[in-house]
């Protein structure tokens, strides 16, 4: 049995939206051309990363004005999970705070 490809997305003390996307890109091994927006996140998550499981840490340390972006990120992660399941593939994530 193959082990799942896992990644940790550490958002501890992330202060800006651009920094959030940079951490996403690095943690999930997105391509250099990653567009650093939520549409690009959706596309890269579905097609450009081998990651099957994401552990997210440090969300509670982020400023309140970034919380709406976390909601969007969670929504996209949920959509990816549902879509991969419909393809017979696994994808999961957990928020560890």
PDB file of N, CA and C in Angstrom:
ATOM      1  N   UNK A   1       0.832  -1.184   0.000  1.00  0.00           N
ATOM      2  CA  UNK A   1       0.000   0.000   0.000  1.00  0.00           C
ATOM      3  C   UNK A   1       0.878   1.249   0.000  1.00  0.00           C
ATOM      4  N   UNK A   2       0.593   2.166  -0.908  1.00  0.00           N
ATOM      5  CA  UNK A   2       1.358   3.403  -0.985  1.00  0.00           C
ATOM      6  C   UNK A   2       0.940   4.367   0.123  1.00  0.00           C
ATOM      7  N   UNK A   3       1.919   5.090   0.626  1.00  0.00           N
ATOM      8  CA  UNK A   3       1.615   6.112   1.616  1.00  0.00           C
ATOM      9  C   UNK A   3       1.071   7.351   0.919  1.00  0.00           C
ATOM     10  N   UNK A   4       0.177   8.014   1.593  1.00  0.00           N
ATOM     11  CA  UNK A   4      -0.372   9.251   1.055  1.00  0.00           C
ATOM     12  C   UNK A   4       0.681  10.347   1.087  1.00  0.00           C
ATOM     13  N   UNK A   5       0.614  11.217   0.106  1.00  0.00           N
ATOM     14  CA  UNK A   5       1.493  12.381   0.067  1.00  0.00           C
ATOM     15  C   UNK A   5       0.851  13.453   0.939  1.00  0.00           C
ATOM     16  N   UNK A   6       1.559  13.827   2.008  1.00  0.00           N
ATOM     17  CA  UNK A   6       1.036  14.788   2.970  1.00  0.00           C
ATOM     18  C   UNK A   6       1.877  16.056   2.971  1.00  0.00           C
ATOM     19  N   UNK A   7       1.242  17.150   3.381  1.00  0.00           N
ATOM     20  CA  UNK A   7       1.935  18.429   3.512  1.00  0.00           C
ATOM     21  C   UNK A   7       1.389  19.152   4.725  1.00  0.00           C
ATOM     22  N   UNK A   8       2.241  19.968   5.327  1.00  0.00           N
ATOM     23  CA  UNK A   8       1.814  20.835   6.413  1.00  0.00           C
ATOM     24  C   UNK A   8       1.859  22.270   5.922  1.00  0.00           C
ATOM     25  N   UNK A   9       0.735  22.941   6.038  1.00  0.00           N
ATOM     26  CA  UNK A   9       0.636  24.355   5.695  1.00  0.00           C
ATOM     27  C   UNK A   9       0.671  25.130   7.005  1.00  0.00           C
ATOM     28  N   UNK A  10       1.802  25.741   7.293  1.00  0.00           N
ATOM     29  CA  UNK A  10       1.986  26.475   8.542  1.00  0.00           C
ATOM     30  C   UNK A  10       1.656  27.946   8.312  1.00  0.00           C
ATOM     31  N   UNK A  11       0.555  28.397   8.912  1.00  0.00           N
ATOM     32  CA  UNK A  11       0.108  29.779   8.764  1.00  0.00           C
ATOM     33  C   UNK A  11       0.396  30.621  10.007  1.00  0.00           C
ATOM     34  N   UNK A  12       1.217  30.101  10.883  1.00  0.00           N
ATOM     35  CA  UNK A  12       1.542  30.795  12.122  1.00  0.00           C
ATOM     36  C   UNK A  12       2.082  32.195  11.834  1.00  0.00           C
ATOM     37  N   UNK A  13       1.400  33.179  12.402  1.00  0.00           N
ATOM     38  CA  UNK A  13       1.781  34.592  12.282  1.00  0.00           C
ATOM     39  C   UNK A  13       1.789  35.118  10.843  1.00  0.00           C
ATOM     40  N   UNK A  14       1.044  34.491   9.969  1.00  0.00           N
ATOM     41  CA  UNK A  14       0.885  34.995   8.606  1.00  0.00           C
ATOM     42  C   UNK A  14       0.078  36.293   8.678  1.00  0.00           C
ATOM     43  N   UNK A  15       0.573  37.356   8.093  1.00  0.00           N
ATOM     44  CA  UNK A  15      -0.034  38.685   8.255  1.00  0.00           C
ATOM     45  C   UNK A  15      -0.752  39.227   7.028  1.00  0.00           C
ATOM     46  N   UNK A  16      -0.414  38.757   5.832  1.00  0.00           N
ATOM     47  CA  UNK A  16      -0.930  39.347   4.604  1.00  0.00           C
ATOM     48  C   UNK A  16      -1.424  38.270   3.640  1.00  0.00           C
ATOM     49  N   UNK A  17      -2.352  38.658   2.778  1.00  0.00           N
ATOM     50  CA  UNK A  17      -2.888  37.726   1.795  1.00  0.00           C
ATOM     51  C   UNK A  17      -1.789  37.191   0.874  1.00  0.00           C
ATOM     52  N   UNK A  18      -0.891  38.053   0.438  1.00  0.00           N
ATOM     53  CA  UNK A  18       0.210  37.607  -0.418  1.00  0.00           C
ATOM     54  C   UNK A  18       1.095  36.582   0.276  1.00  0.00           C
ATOM     55  N   UNK A  19       1.323  36.790   1.555  1.00  0.00           N
ATOM     56  CA  UNK A  19       2.114  35.838   2.336  1.00  0.00           C
ATOM     57  C   UNK A  19       1.369  34.507   2.468  1.00  0.00           C
ATOM     58  N   UNK A  20       0.064  34.566   2.646  1.00  0.00           N
ATOM     59  CA  UNK A  20      -0.756  33.354   2.712  1.00  0.00           C
ATOM     60  C   UNK A  20      -0.589  32.531   1.440  1.00  0.00           C
ATOM     61  N   UNK A  21      -0.708  33.180   0.296  1.00  0.00           N
ATOM     62  CA  UNK A  21      -0.563  32.453  -0.964  1.00  0.00           C
ATOM     63  C   UNK A  21       0.861  31.938  -1.174  1.00  0.00           C
ATOM     64  N   UNK A  22       1.851  32.683  -0.716  1.00  0.00           N
ATOM     65  CA  UNK A  22       3.238  32.209  -0.842  1.00  0.00           C
ATOM     66  C   UNK A  22       3.442  30.945  -0.011  1.00  0.00           C
ATOM     67  N   UNK A  23       2.892  30.934   1.186  1.00  0.00           N
ATOM     68  CA  UNK A  23       3.016  29.743   2.036  1.00  0.00           C
ATOM     69  C   UNK A  23       2.267  28.562   1.429  1.00  0.00           C
ATOM     70  N   UNK A  24       1.112  28.820   0.854  1.00  0.00           N
ATOM     71  CA  UNK A  24       0.360  27.766   0.163  1.00  0.00           C
ATOM     72  C   UNK A  24       1.210  27.188  -0.965  1.00  0.00           C
ATOM     73  N   UNK A  25       1.736  28.066  -1.792  1.00  0.00           N
ATOM     74  CA  UNK A  25       2.540  27.642  -2.946  1.00  0.00           C
ATOM     75  C   UNK A  25       3.706  26.761  -2.516  1.00  0.00           C
ATOM     76  N   UNK A  26       4.428  27.197  -1.500  1.00  0.00           N
ATOM     77  CA  UNK A  26       5.597  26.440  -1.058  1.00  0.00           C
ATOM     78  C   UNK A  26       5.215  25.121  -0.393  1.00  0.00           C
ATOM     79  N   UNK A  27       4.204  25.163   0.446  1.00  0.00           N
ATOM     80  CA  UNK A  27       3.813  23.960   1.198  1.00  0.00           C
ATOM     81  C   UNK A  27       3.225  22.868   0.309  1.00  0.00           C
ATOM     82  N   UNK A  28       2.437  23.291  -0.663  1.00  0.00           N
ATOM     83  CA  UNK A  28       1.748  22.313  -1.508  1.00  0.00           C
ATOM     84  C   UNK A  28       2.484  22.050  -2.815  1.00  0.00           C
ATOM     85  N   UNK A  29       3.680  22.588  -2.924  1.00  0.00           N
ATOM     86  CA  UNK A  29       4.539  22.349  -4.087  1.00  0.00           C
ATOM     87  C   UNK A  29       3.836  22.740  -5.387  1.00  0.00           C
ATOM     88  N   UNK A  30       3.206  23.921  -5.368  1.00  0.00           N
ATOM     89  CA  UNK A  30       2.564  24.431  -6.571  1.00  0.00           C
ATOM     90  C   UNK A  30       3.631  24.905  -7.552  1.00  0.00           C
ATOM     91  N   UNK A  31       3.294  24.965  -8.836  1.00  0.00           N
ATOM     92  CA  UNK A  31       4.278  25.373  -9.845  1.00  0.00           C
ATOM     93  C   UNK A  31       4.670  26.845  -9.705  1.00  0.00           C
ATOM     94  N   UNK A  32       5.771  27.175 -10.295  1.00  0.00           N
ATOM     95  CA  UNK A  32       6.305  28.531 -10.231  1.00  0.00           C
ATOM     96  C   UNK A  32       5.292  29.555 -10.755  1.00  0.00           C
ATOM     97  N   UNK A  33       4.473  29.167 -11.713  1.00  0.00           N
ATOM     98  CA  UNK A  33       3.518  30.106 -12.319  1.00  0.00           C
ATOM     99  C   UNK A  33       2.214  30.254 -11.515  1.00  0.00           C
ATOM    100  N   UNK A  34       2.161  29.709 -10.300  1.00  0.00           N
ATOM    101  CA  UNK A  34       0.967  29.833  -9.461  1.00  0.00           C
ATOM    102  C   UNK A  34       0.541  31.296  -9.373  1.00  0.00           C
ATOM    103  N   UNK A  35      -0.727  31.559  -9.641  1.00  0.00           N
ATOM    104  CA  UNK A  35      -1.236  32.921  -9.762  1.00  0.00           C
ATOM    105  C   UNK A  35      -1.559  33.653  -8.475  1.00  0.00           C
ATOM    106  N   UNK A  36      -1.419  32.995  -7.321  1.00  0.00           N
ATOM    107  CA  UNK A  36      -1.632  33.630  -6.013  1.00  0.00           C
ATOM    108  C   UNK A  36      -3.008  34.285  -5.894  1.00  0.00           C
ATOM    109  N   UNK A  37      -4.036  33.549  -6.301  1.00  0.00           N
ATOM    110  CA  UNK A  37      -5.417  33.970  -6.100  1.00  0.00           C
ATOM    111  C   UNK A  37      -6.250  32.709  -5.909  1.00  0.00           C
ATOM    112  N   UNK A  38      -7.510  32.844  -5.542  1.00  0.00           N
ATOM    113  CA  UNK A  38      -8.302  31.664  -5.194  1.00  0.00           C
ATOM    114  C   UNK A  38      -8.649  30.808  -6.405  1.00  0.00           C
ATOM    115  N   UNK A  39      -8.781  31.386  -7.572  1.00  0.00           N
ATOM    116  CA  UNK A  39      -9.001  30.587  -8.788  1.00  0.00           C
ATOM    117  C   UNK A  39      -7.774  29.733  -9.088  1.00  0.00           C
ATOM    118  N   UNK A  40      -6.604  30.325  -8.950  1.00  0.00           N
ATOM    119  CA  UNK A  40      -5.358  29.586  -9.178  1.00  0.00           C
ATOM    120  C   UNK A  40      -5.171  28.503  -8.116  1.00  0.00           C
ATOM    121  N   UNK A  41      -5.575  28.791  -6.891  1.00  0.00           N
ATOM    122  CA  UNK A  41      -5.504  27.790  -5.819  1.00  0.00           C
ATOM    123  C   UNK A  41      -6.350  26.573  -6.188  1.00  0.00           C
ATOM    124  N   UNK A  42      -7.577  26.811  -6.614  1.00  0.00           N
ATOM    125  CA  UNK A  42      -8.475  25.736  -7.033  1.00  0.00           C
ATOM    126  C   UNK A  42      -7.847  24.907  -8.149  1.00  0.00           C
ATOM    127  N   UNK A  43      -7.367  25.569  -9.187  1.00  0.00           N
ATOM    128  CA  UNK A  43      -6.776  24.857 -10.326  1.00  0.00           C
ATOM    129  C   UNK A  43      -5.525  24.077  -9.908  1.00  0.00           C
ATOM    130  N   UNK A  44      -4.647  24.707  -9.161  1.00  0.00           N
ATOM    131  CA  UNK A  44      -3.399  24.045  -8.758  1.00  0.00           C
ATOM    132  C   UNK A  44      -3.652  22.895  -7.794  1.00  0.00           C
ATOM    133  N   UNK A  45      -4.624  23.065  -6.921  1.00  0.00           N
ATOM    134  CA  UNK A  45      -4.955  22.013  -5.963  1.00  0.00           C
ATOM    135  C   UNK A  45      -5.478  20.773  -6.691  1.00  0.00           C
ATOM    136  N   UNK A  46      -6.261  20.975  -7.714  1.00  0.00           N
ATOM    137  CA  UNK A  46      -6.826  19.842  -8.451  1.00  0.00           C
ATOM    138  C   UNK A  46      -5.820  19.169  -9.377  1.00  0.00           C
ATOM    139  N   UNK A  47      -4.949  19.960  -9.999  1.00  0.00           N
ATOM    140  CA  UNK A  47      -4.147  19.399 -11.083  1.00  0.00           C
ATOM    141  C   UNK A  47      -2.633  19.488 -10.929  1.00  0.00           C
ATOM    142  N   UNK A  48      -2.128  20.361 -10.074  1.00  0.00           N
ATOM    143  CA  UNK A  48      -0.691  20.643 -10.076  1.00  0.00           C
ATOM    144  C   UNK A  48       0.058  20.199  -8.829  1.00  0.00           C
ATOM    145  N   UNK A  49      -0.575  19.461  -7.940  1.00  0.00           N
ATOM    146  CA  UNK A  49       0.131  19.042  -6.737  1.00  0.00           C
ATOM    147  C   UNK A  49      -0.079  17.548  -6.498  1.00  0.00           C
ATOM    148  N   UNK A  50       0.948  16.877  -6.020  1.00  0.00           N
ATOM    149  CA  UNK A  50       0.785  15.464  -5.664  1.00  0.00           C
ATOM    150  C   UNK A  50       0.180  15.286  -4.268  1.00  0.00           C
ATOM    151  N   UNK A  51       0.027  16.390  -3.526  1.00  0.00           N
ATOM    152  CA  UNK A  51      -0.431  16.331  -2.139  1.00  0.00           C
ATOM    153  C   UNK A  51      -1.863  15.802  -2.070  1.00  0.00           C
ATOM    154  N   UNK A  52      -2.054  14.833  -1.152  1.00  0.00           N
ATOM    155  CA  UNK A  52      -3.369  14.223  -0.954  1.00  0.00           C
ATOM    156  C   UNK A  52      -3.966  14.537   0.412  1.00  0.00           C
ATOM    157  N   UNK A  53      -3.137  15.056   1.304  1.00  0.00           N
ATOM    158  CA  UNK A  53      -3.597  15.357   2.655  1.00  0.00           C
ATOM    159  C   UNK A  53      -2.850  16.588   3.162  1.00  0.00           C
ATOM    160  N   UNK A  54      -3.607  17.585   3.630  1.00  0.00           N
ATOM    161  CA  UNK A  54      -3.014  18.836   4.098  1.00  0.00           C
ATOM    162  C   UNK A  54      -3.336  19.021   5.578  1.00  0.00           C
ATOM    163  N   UNK A  55      -2.313  19.234   6.348  1.00  0.00           N
ATOM    164  CA  UNK A  55      -2.449  19.566   7.771  1.00  0.00           C
ATOM    165  C   UNK A  55      -2.194  21.068   7.884  1.00  0.00           C
ATOM    166  N   UNK A  56      -3.191  21.800   8.375  1.00  0.00           N
ATOM    167  CA  UNK A  56      -3.094  23.256   8.462  1.00  0.00           C
ATOM    168  C   UNK A  56      -2.895  23.641   9.927  1.00  0.00           C
ATOM    169  N   UNK A  57      -1.843  24.380  10.184  1.00  0.00           N
ATOM    170  CA  UNK A  57      -1.562  24.821  11.559  1.00  0.00           C
ATOM    171  C   UNK A  57      -1.434  26.345  11.584  1.00  0.00           C
ATOM    172  N   UNK A  58      -1.750  26.924  12.734  1.00  0.00           N
ATOM    173  CA  UNK A  58      -1.503  28.336  12.962  1.00  0.00           C
ATOM    174  C   UNK A  58      -2.593  29.294  12.526  1.00  0.00           C
ATOM    175  N   UNK A  59      -3.752  28.802  12.127  1.00  0.00           N
ATOM    176  CA  UNK A  59      -4.813  29.707  11.682  1.00  0.00           C
ATOM    177  C   UNK A  59      -5.206  30.712  12.762  1.00  0.00           C
ATOM    178  N   UNK A  60      -5.218  30.284  14.006  1.00  0.00           N
ATOM    179  CA  UNK A  60      -5.674  31.158  15.094  1.00  0.00           C
ATOM    180  C   UNK A  60      -4.725  32.324  15.347  1.00  0.00           C
ATOM    181  N   UNK A  61      -3.527  32.279  14.794  1.00  0.00           N
ATOM    182  CA  UNK A  61      -2.558  33.353  14.994  1.00  0.00           C
ATOM    183  C   UNK A  61      -2.667  34.444  13.933  1.00  0.00           C
ATOM    184  N   UNK A  62      -3.537  34.232  12.954  1.00  0.00           N
ATOM    185  CA  UNK A  62      -3.660  35.180  11.848  1.00  0.00           C
ATOM    186  C   UNK A  62      -4.585  36.333  12.223  1.00  0.00           C
ATOM    187  N   UNK A  63      -4.374  37.504  11.631  1.00  0.00           N
ATOM    188  CA  UNK A  63      -5.220  38.645  11.939  1.00  0.00           C
ATOM    189  C   UNK A  63      -6.663  38.428  11.477  1.00  0.00           C
ATOM    190  N   UNK A  64      -7.563  39.088  12.155  1.00  0.00           N
ATOM    191  CA  UNK A  64      -8.997  38.938  11.890  1.00  0.00           C
ATOM    192  C   UNK A  64      -9.360  39.251  10.444  1.00  0.00           C
ATOM    193  N   UNK A  65      -8.699  40.210   9.821  1.00  0.00           N
ATOM    194  CA  UNK A  65      -9.058  40.588   8.453  1.00  0.00           C
ATOM    195  C   UNK A  65      -8.697  39.515   7.420  1.00  0.00           C
ATOM    196  N   UNK A  66      -7.935  38.512   7.803  1.00  0.00           N
ATOM    197  CA  UNK A  66      -7.637  37.406   6.885  1.00  0.00           C
ATOM    198  C   UNK A  66      -8.605  36.237   7.062  1.00  0.00           C
ATOM    199  N   UNK A  67      -9.478  36.291   8.047  1.00  0.00           N
ATOM    200  CA  UNK A  67     -10.390  35.169   8.324  1.00  0.00           C
ATOM    201  C   UNK A  67     -11.298  34.863   7.138  1.00  0.00           C
ATOM    202  N   UNK A  68     -11.754  35.885   6.408  1.00  0.00           N
ATOM    203  CA  UNK A  68     -12.613  35.637   5.245  1.00  0.00           C
ATOM    204  C   UNK A  68     -11.853  34.844   4.175  1.00  0.00           C
ATOM    205  N   UNK A  69     -10.550  35.064   4.110  1.00  0.00           N
ATOM    206  CA  UNK A  69      -9.737  34.314   3.155  1.00  0.00           C
ATOM    207  C   UNK A  69      -9.566  32.865   3.604  1.00  0.00           C
ATOM    208  N   UNK A  70      -9.487  32.647   4.896  1.00  0.00           N
ATOM    209  CA  UNK A  70      -9.437  31.276   5.412  1.00  0.00           C
ATOM    210  C   UNK A  70     -10.731  30.544   5.087  1.00  0.00           C
ATOM    211  N   UNK A  71     -11.865  31.244   5.214  1.00  0.00           N
ATOM    212  CA  UNK A  71     -13.152  30.636   4.861  1.00  0.00           C
ATOM    213  C   UNK A  71     -13.161  30.212   3.397  1.00  0.00           C
ATOM    214  N   UNK A  72     -12.643  31.060   2.530  1.00  0.00           N
ATOM    215  CA  UNK A  72     -12.574  30.737   1.095  1.00  0.00           C
ATOM    216  C   UNK A  72     -11.643  29.549   0.860  1.00  0.00           C
ATOM    217  N   UNK A  73     -10.508  29.528   1.539  1.00  0.00           N
ATOM    218  CA  UNK A  73      -9.574  28.410   1.400  1.00  0.00           C
ATOM    219  C   UNK A  73     -10.234  27.099   1.833  1.00  0.00           C
ATOM    220  N   UNK A  74     -10.952  27.121   2.956  1.00  0.00           N
ATOM    221  CA  UNK A  74     -11.644  25.913   3.432  1.00  0.00           C
ATOM    222  C   UNK A  74     -12.702  25.464   2.436  1.00  0.00           C
ATOM    223  N   UNK A  75     -13.438  26.423   1.879  1.00  0.00           N
ATOM    224  CA  UNK A  75     -14.466  26.101   0.879  1.00  0.00           C
ATOM    225  C   UNK A  75     -13.845  25.377  -0.316  1.00  0.00           C
ATOM    226  N   UNK A  76     -12.717  25.869  -0.782  1.00  0.00           N
ATOM    227  CA  UNK A  76     -12.042  25.254  -1.936  1.00  0.00           C
ATOM    228  C   UNK A  76     -11.488  23.887  -1.571  1.00  0.00           C
ATOM    229  N   UNK A  77     -10.927  23.747  -0.387  1.00  0.00           N
ATOM    230  CA  UNK A  77     -10.447  22.438   0.060  1.00  0.00           C
ATOM    231  C   UNK A  77     -11.601  21.434   0.116  1.00  0.00           C
ATOM    232  N   UNK A  78     -12.752  21.861   0.588  1.00  0.00           N
ATOM    233  CA  UNK A  78     -13.927  20.982   0.620  1.00  0.00           C
ATOM    234  C   UNK A  78     -14.383  20.597  -0.783  1.00  0.00           C
ATOM    235  N   UNK A  79     -14.374  21.562  -1.693  1.00  0.00           N
ATOM    236  CA  UNK A  79     -14.747  21.268  -3.085  1.00  0.00           C
ATOM    237  C   UNK A  79     -13.786  20.272  -3.711  1.00  0.00           C
ATOM    238  N   UNK A  80     -12.500  20.452  -3.439  1.00  0.00           N
ATOM    239  CA  UNK A  80     -11.495  19.535  -3.977  1.00  0.00           C
ATOM    240  C   UNK A  80     -11.702  18.129  -3.421  1.00  0.00           C
ATOM    241  N   UNK A  81     -11.980  18.050  -2.139  1.00  0.00           N
ATOM    242  CA  UNK A  81     -12.234  16.753  -1.502  1.00  0.00           C
ATOM    243  C   UNK A  81     -13.415  16.047  -2.163  1.00  0.00           C
ATOM    244  N   UNK A  82     -14.488  16.776  -2.390  1.00  0.00           N
ATOM    245  CA  UNK A  82     -15.680  16.199  -3.028  1.00  0.00           C
ATOM    246  C   UNK A  82     -15.393  15.799  -4.472  1.00  0.00           C
ATOM    247  N   UNK A  83     -14.694  16.653  -5.192  1.00  0.00           N
ATOM    248  CA  UNK A  83     -14.415  16.329  -6.588  1.00  0.00           C
ATOM    249  C   UNK A  83     -13.508  15.116  -6.713  1.00  0.00           C
ATOM    250  N   UNK A  84     -12.445  15.070  -5.932  1.00  0.00           N
ATOM    251  CA  UNK A  84     -11.552  13.901  -6.003  1.00  0.00           C
ATOM    252  C   UNK A  84     -12.288  12.633  -5.602  1.00  0.00           C
ATOM    253  N   UNK A  85     -13.181  12.724  -4.631  1.00  0.00           N
ATOM    254  CA  UNK A  85     -13.975  11.548  -4.237  1.00  0.00           C
ATOM    255  C   UNK A  85     -14.838  11.077  -5.412  1.00  0.00           C
ATOM    256  N   UNK A  86     -15.384  12.013  -6.167  1.00  0.00           N
ATOM    257  CA  UNK A  86     -16.211  11.630  -7.319  1.00  0.00           C
ATOM    258  C   UNK A  86     -15.375  10.966  -8.409  1.00  0.00           C
ATOM    259  N   UNK A  87     -14.073  11.213  -8.408  1.00  0.00           N
ATOM    260  CA  UNK A  87     -13.145  10.585  -9.345  1.00  0.00           C
ATOM    261  C   UNK A  87     -12.572   9.290  -8.776  1.00  0.00           C
ATOM    262  N   UNK A  88     -12.972   8.938  -7.555  1.00  0.00           N
ATOM    263  CA  UNK A  88     -12.441   7.745  -6.906  1.00  0.00           C
ATOM    264  C   UNK A  88     -11.067   7.961  -6.293  1.00  0.00           C
ATOM    265  N   UNK A  89     -10.723   9.212  -6.034  1.00  0.00           N
ATOM    266  CA  UNK A  89      -9.418   9.556  -5.473  1.00  0.00           C
ATOM    267  C   UNK A  89      -9.597  10.123  -4.078  1.00  0.00           C
ATOM    268  N   UNK A  90      -8.558  10.010  -3.275  1.00  0.00           N
ATOM    269  CA  UNK A  90      -8.606  10.542  -1.914  1.00  0.00           C
ATOM    270  C   UNK A  90      -8.023  11.944  -1.867  1.00  0.00           C
ATOM    271  N   UNK A  91      -8.637  12.789  -1.046  1.00  0.00           N
ATOM    272  CA  UNK A  91      -8.072  14.064  -0.654  1.00  0.00           C
ATOM    273  C   UNK A  91      -8.660  14.429   0.692  1.00  0.00           C
ATOM    274  N   UNK A  92      -7.834  14.923   1.598  1.00  0.00           N
ATOM    275  CA  UNK A  92      -8.316  15.319   2.908  1.00  0.00           C
ATOM    276  C   UNK A  92      -7.482  16.426   3.492  1.00  0.00           C
ATOM    277  N   UNK A  93      -8.041  17.037   4.513  1.00  0.00           N
ATOM    278  CA  UNK A  93      -7.294  18.058   5.241  1.00  0.00           C
ATOM    279  C   UNK A  93      -7.814  18.139   6.662  1.00  0.00           C
ATOM    280  N   UNK A  94      -6.981  18.680   7.533  1.00  0.00           N
ATOM    281  CA  UNK A  94      -7.398  18.922   8.906  1.00  0.00           C
ATOM    282  C   UNK A  94      -6.781  20.239   9.368  1.00  0.00           C
ATOM    283  N   UNK A  95      -7.508  20.889  10.262  1.00  0.00           N
ATOM    284  CA  UNK A  95      -7.026  22.129  10.845  1.00  0.00           C
ATOM    285  C   UNK A  95      -6.577  21.801  12.254  1.00  0.00           C
ATOM    286  N   UNK A  96      -5.303  22.009  12.520  1.00  0.00           N
ATOM    287  CA  UNK A  96      -4.721  21.724  13.830  1.00  0.00           C
ATOM    288  C   UNK A  96      -4.322  23.077  14.416  1.00  0.00           C
ATOM    289  N   UNK A  97      -4.961  23.456  15.500  1.00  0.00           N
ATOM    290  CA  UNK A  97      -4.639  24.761  16.063  1.00  0.00           C
ATOM    291  C   UNK A  97      -4.458  24.689  17.538  1.00  0.00           C
TER     292      UNK A  97
END
